[in-house]
XYZ file of C-alpha atoms in Angstrom:
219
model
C -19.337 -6.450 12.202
C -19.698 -9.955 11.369
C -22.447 -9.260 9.416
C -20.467 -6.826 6.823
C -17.502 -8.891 6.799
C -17.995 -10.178 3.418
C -18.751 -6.824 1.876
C -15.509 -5.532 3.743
C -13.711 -8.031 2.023
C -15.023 -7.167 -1.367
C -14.270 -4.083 -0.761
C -10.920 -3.771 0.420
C -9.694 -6.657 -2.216
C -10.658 -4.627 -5.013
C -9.351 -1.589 -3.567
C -5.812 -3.472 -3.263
C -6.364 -4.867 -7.313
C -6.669 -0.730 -8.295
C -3.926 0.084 -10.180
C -1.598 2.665 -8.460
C 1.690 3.655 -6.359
C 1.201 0.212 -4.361
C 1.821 -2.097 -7.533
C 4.190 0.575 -9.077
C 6.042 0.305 -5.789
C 6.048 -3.921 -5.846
C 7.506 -4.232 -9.294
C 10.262 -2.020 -8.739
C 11.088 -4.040 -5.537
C 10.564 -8.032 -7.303
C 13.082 -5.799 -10.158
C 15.669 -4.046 -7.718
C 15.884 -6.762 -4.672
C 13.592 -9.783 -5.611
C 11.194 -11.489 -3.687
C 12.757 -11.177 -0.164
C 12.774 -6.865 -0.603
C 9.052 -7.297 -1.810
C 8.136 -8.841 0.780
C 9.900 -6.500 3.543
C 7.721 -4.039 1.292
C 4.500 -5.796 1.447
C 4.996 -6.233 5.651
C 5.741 -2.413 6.199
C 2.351 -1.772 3.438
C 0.447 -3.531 6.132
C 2.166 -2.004 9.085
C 1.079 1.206 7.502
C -2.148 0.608 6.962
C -2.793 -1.290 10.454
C -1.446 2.620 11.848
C -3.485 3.962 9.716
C -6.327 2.288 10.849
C -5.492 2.794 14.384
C -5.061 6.409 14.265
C -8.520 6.125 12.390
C -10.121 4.951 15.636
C -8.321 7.047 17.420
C -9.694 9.774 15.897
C -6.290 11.138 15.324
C -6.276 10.967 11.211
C -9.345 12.382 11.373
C -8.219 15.686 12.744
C -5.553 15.174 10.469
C -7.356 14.872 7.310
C -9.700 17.985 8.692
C -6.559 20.448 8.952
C -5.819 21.895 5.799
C -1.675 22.921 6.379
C -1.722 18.398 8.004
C -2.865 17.309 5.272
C -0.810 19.029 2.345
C 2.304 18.450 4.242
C 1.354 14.529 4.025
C 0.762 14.838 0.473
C 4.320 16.411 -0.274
C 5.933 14.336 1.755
C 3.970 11.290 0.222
C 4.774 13.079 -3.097
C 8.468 13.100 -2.353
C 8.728 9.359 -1.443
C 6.959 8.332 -4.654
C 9.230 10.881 -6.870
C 12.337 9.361 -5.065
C 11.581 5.781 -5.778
C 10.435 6.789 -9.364
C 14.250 8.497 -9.671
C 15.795 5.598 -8.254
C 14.011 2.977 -10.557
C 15.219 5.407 -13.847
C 18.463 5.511 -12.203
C 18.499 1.528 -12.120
C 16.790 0.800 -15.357
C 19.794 3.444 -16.977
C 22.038 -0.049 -15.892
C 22.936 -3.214 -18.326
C 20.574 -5.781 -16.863
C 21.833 -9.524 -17.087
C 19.844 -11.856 -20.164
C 17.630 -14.636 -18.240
C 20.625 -17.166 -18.209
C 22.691 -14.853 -16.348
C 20.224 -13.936 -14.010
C 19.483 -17.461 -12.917
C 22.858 -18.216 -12.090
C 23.384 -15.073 -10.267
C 20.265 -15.709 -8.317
C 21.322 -19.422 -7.827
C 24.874 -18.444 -6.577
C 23.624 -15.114 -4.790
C 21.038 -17.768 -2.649
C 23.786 -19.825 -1.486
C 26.554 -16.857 -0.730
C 23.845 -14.088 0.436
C 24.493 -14.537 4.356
C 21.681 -14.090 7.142
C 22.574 -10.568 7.656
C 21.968 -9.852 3.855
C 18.578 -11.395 4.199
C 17.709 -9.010 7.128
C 19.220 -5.798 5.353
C 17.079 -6.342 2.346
C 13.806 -7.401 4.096
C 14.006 -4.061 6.854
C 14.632 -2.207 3.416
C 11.773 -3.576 1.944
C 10.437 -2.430 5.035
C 11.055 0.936 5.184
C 10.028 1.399 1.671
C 6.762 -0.040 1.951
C 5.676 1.405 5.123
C 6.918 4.742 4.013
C 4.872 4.386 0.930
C 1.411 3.927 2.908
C 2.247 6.101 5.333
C 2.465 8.540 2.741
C -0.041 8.078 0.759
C -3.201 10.179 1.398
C -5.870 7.637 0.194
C -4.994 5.395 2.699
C -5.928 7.992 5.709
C -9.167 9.116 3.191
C -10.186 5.026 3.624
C -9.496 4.638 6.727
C -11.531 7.859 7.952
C -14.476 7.803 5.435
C -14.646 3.857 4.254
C -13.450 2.218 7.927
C -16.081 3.109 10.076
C -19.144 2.204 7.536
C -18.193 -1.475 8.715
C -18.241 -0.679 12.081
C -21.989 -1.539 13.746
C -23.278 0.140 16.936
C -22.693 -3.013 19.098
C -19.354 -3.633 20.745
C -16.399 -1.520 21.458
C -16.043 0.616 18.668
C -11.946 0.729 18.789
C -11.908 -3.110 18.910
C -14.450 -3.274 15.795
C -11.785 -0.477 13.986
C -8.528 -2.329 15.217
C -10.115 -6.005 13.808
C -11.232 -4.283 10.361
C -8.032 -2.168 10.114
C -6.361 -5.767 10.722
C -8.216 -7.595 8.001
C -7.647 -4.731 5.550
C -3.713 -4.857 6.030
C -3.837 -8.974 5.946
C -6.436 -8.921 1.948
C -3.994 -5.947 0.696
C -0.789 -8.266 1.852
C -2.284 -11.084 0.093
C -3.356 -9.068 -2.905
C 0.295 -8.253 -2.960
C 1.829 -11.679 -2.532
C -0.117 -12.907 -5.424
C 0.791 -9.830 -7.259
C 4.402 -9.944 -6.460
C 4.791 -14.318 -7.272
C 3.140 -13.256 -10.567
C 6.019 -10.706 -11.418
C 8.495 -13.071 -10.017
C 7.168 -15.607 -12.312
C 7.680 -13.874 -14.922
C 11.453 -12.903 -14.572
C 12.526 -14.886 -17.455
C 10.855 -12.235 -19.424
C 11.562 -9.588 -17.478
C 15.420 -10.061 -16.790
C 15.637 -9.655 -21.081
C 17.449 -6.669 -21.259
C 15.298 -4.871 -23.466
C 12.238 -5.671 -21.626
C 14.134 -4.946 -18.208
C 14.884 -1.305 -19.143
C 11.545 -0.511 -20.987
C 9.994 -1.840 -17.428
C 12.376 0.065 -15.195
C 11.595 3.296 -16.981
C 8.020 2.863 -17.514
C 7.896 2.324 -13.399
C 9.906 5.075 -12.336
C 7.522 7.243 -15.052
C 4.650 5.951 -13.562
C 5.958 6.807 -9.776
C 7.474 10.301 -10.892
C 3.813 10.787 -11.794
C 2.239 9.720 -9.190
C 4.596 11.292 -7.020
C 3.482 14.597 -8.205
C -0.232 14.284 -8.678
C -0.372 13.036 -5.097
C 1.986 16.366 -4.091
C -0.096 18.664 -5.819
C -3.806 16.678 -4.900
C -4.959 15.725 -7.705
């Protein structure tokens, strides 16, 4: 396994870098609950991926991805998170969003009054949305059954060699989206303009209605 790592990394980094639901997903999280919701988001991405990876080994998504009736009913539902977060983000973009001075003071004051709890409430939301989103998304159990086990050699326990690769692939695709989701934070000054604000809030929740219904329908 050793011996592929490098290519594994490759490999899985610029899979995370494709353009798709997954950064769709982290800028409407950085724009609707800042960093602390994307990264509850980018923990429950990797918790998804780590499952998916172990049901990989299993042999479980396999069977999964063979049944016909499994696998469309993962699409839809996949389908039907993505169109609900793409509704949501239209919904939210439809709102007067706060010029950059504004939105530095709220953040400053919001910091200092946002108790624990709050903290908790947005990061499990984060969560739920981003392990949600890779559970339902089909090209994560197409990976991790047809990509996966080309990095696993003949020596060892094979399980162990899937469970260690699943493992690295959630831990490039969380830093991938750390990086990615600093890089929209940065950028909030720009972003929090209202004009800018809206025309990214609607372009997202295009870009997720879309997805959400070319991953329902397969295509």
């Amino acid at each position: 396994m050793l011996t592929h790592l490098p290519a594994f990394l490759i490999t899985t980094w610029l899979l995370a870098m494709l353009p798709g639901a997954g950064q769709a997903v982290m800028i409407r999280q950085v724009l609707a609950g800042g960093l602390r919701a994307a990264r509850g988001t980018i923990v429950g991405n990797a918790s998804g991926l780590l499952l998916w990876s172990m049901a990989a080994a299993a042999g479980l998504s396999a069977v999964l991805l063979a049944s016909p009736r499994a696998y469309a009913v993962l699409r839809i539902v996949g389908g039907i998170v993505l169109v609900a977060l793409g509704v949501r983000t239209l919904l939210t973009a439809r709102r007067p969003a706060p010029g950059p001075r504004d939105a530095d003071e709220a953040g400053e004051a919001g910091s200092a009054a946002v108790p624990a709890g709050g903290d908790r409430a947005g990061f499990r939301s984060g969560w739920a949305t981003g392990f949600g989103t890779s559970l339902g998304n089909p090209k994560a159990g197409v990976f991790a059954v047809s990509v996966l086990p080309q990095f696993v050699t003949g020596t060892g326990p094979v399980f162990l060699s899937s469970a260690v690769l699943g493992g690295i692939w959630a831990l490039v695709n969380a830093c991938w989206y750390l990086l990615f989701t600093w890089l929209v934070h940065r950028g909030r000054a720009l972003v929090t303009r209202p004009a800018v604000s809206r025309g990214l809030g609607v372009a997202t929740g295009v870009v997720l209605l879309v997805l959400g219904v070319a991953v329902a329908v397969g295509t």
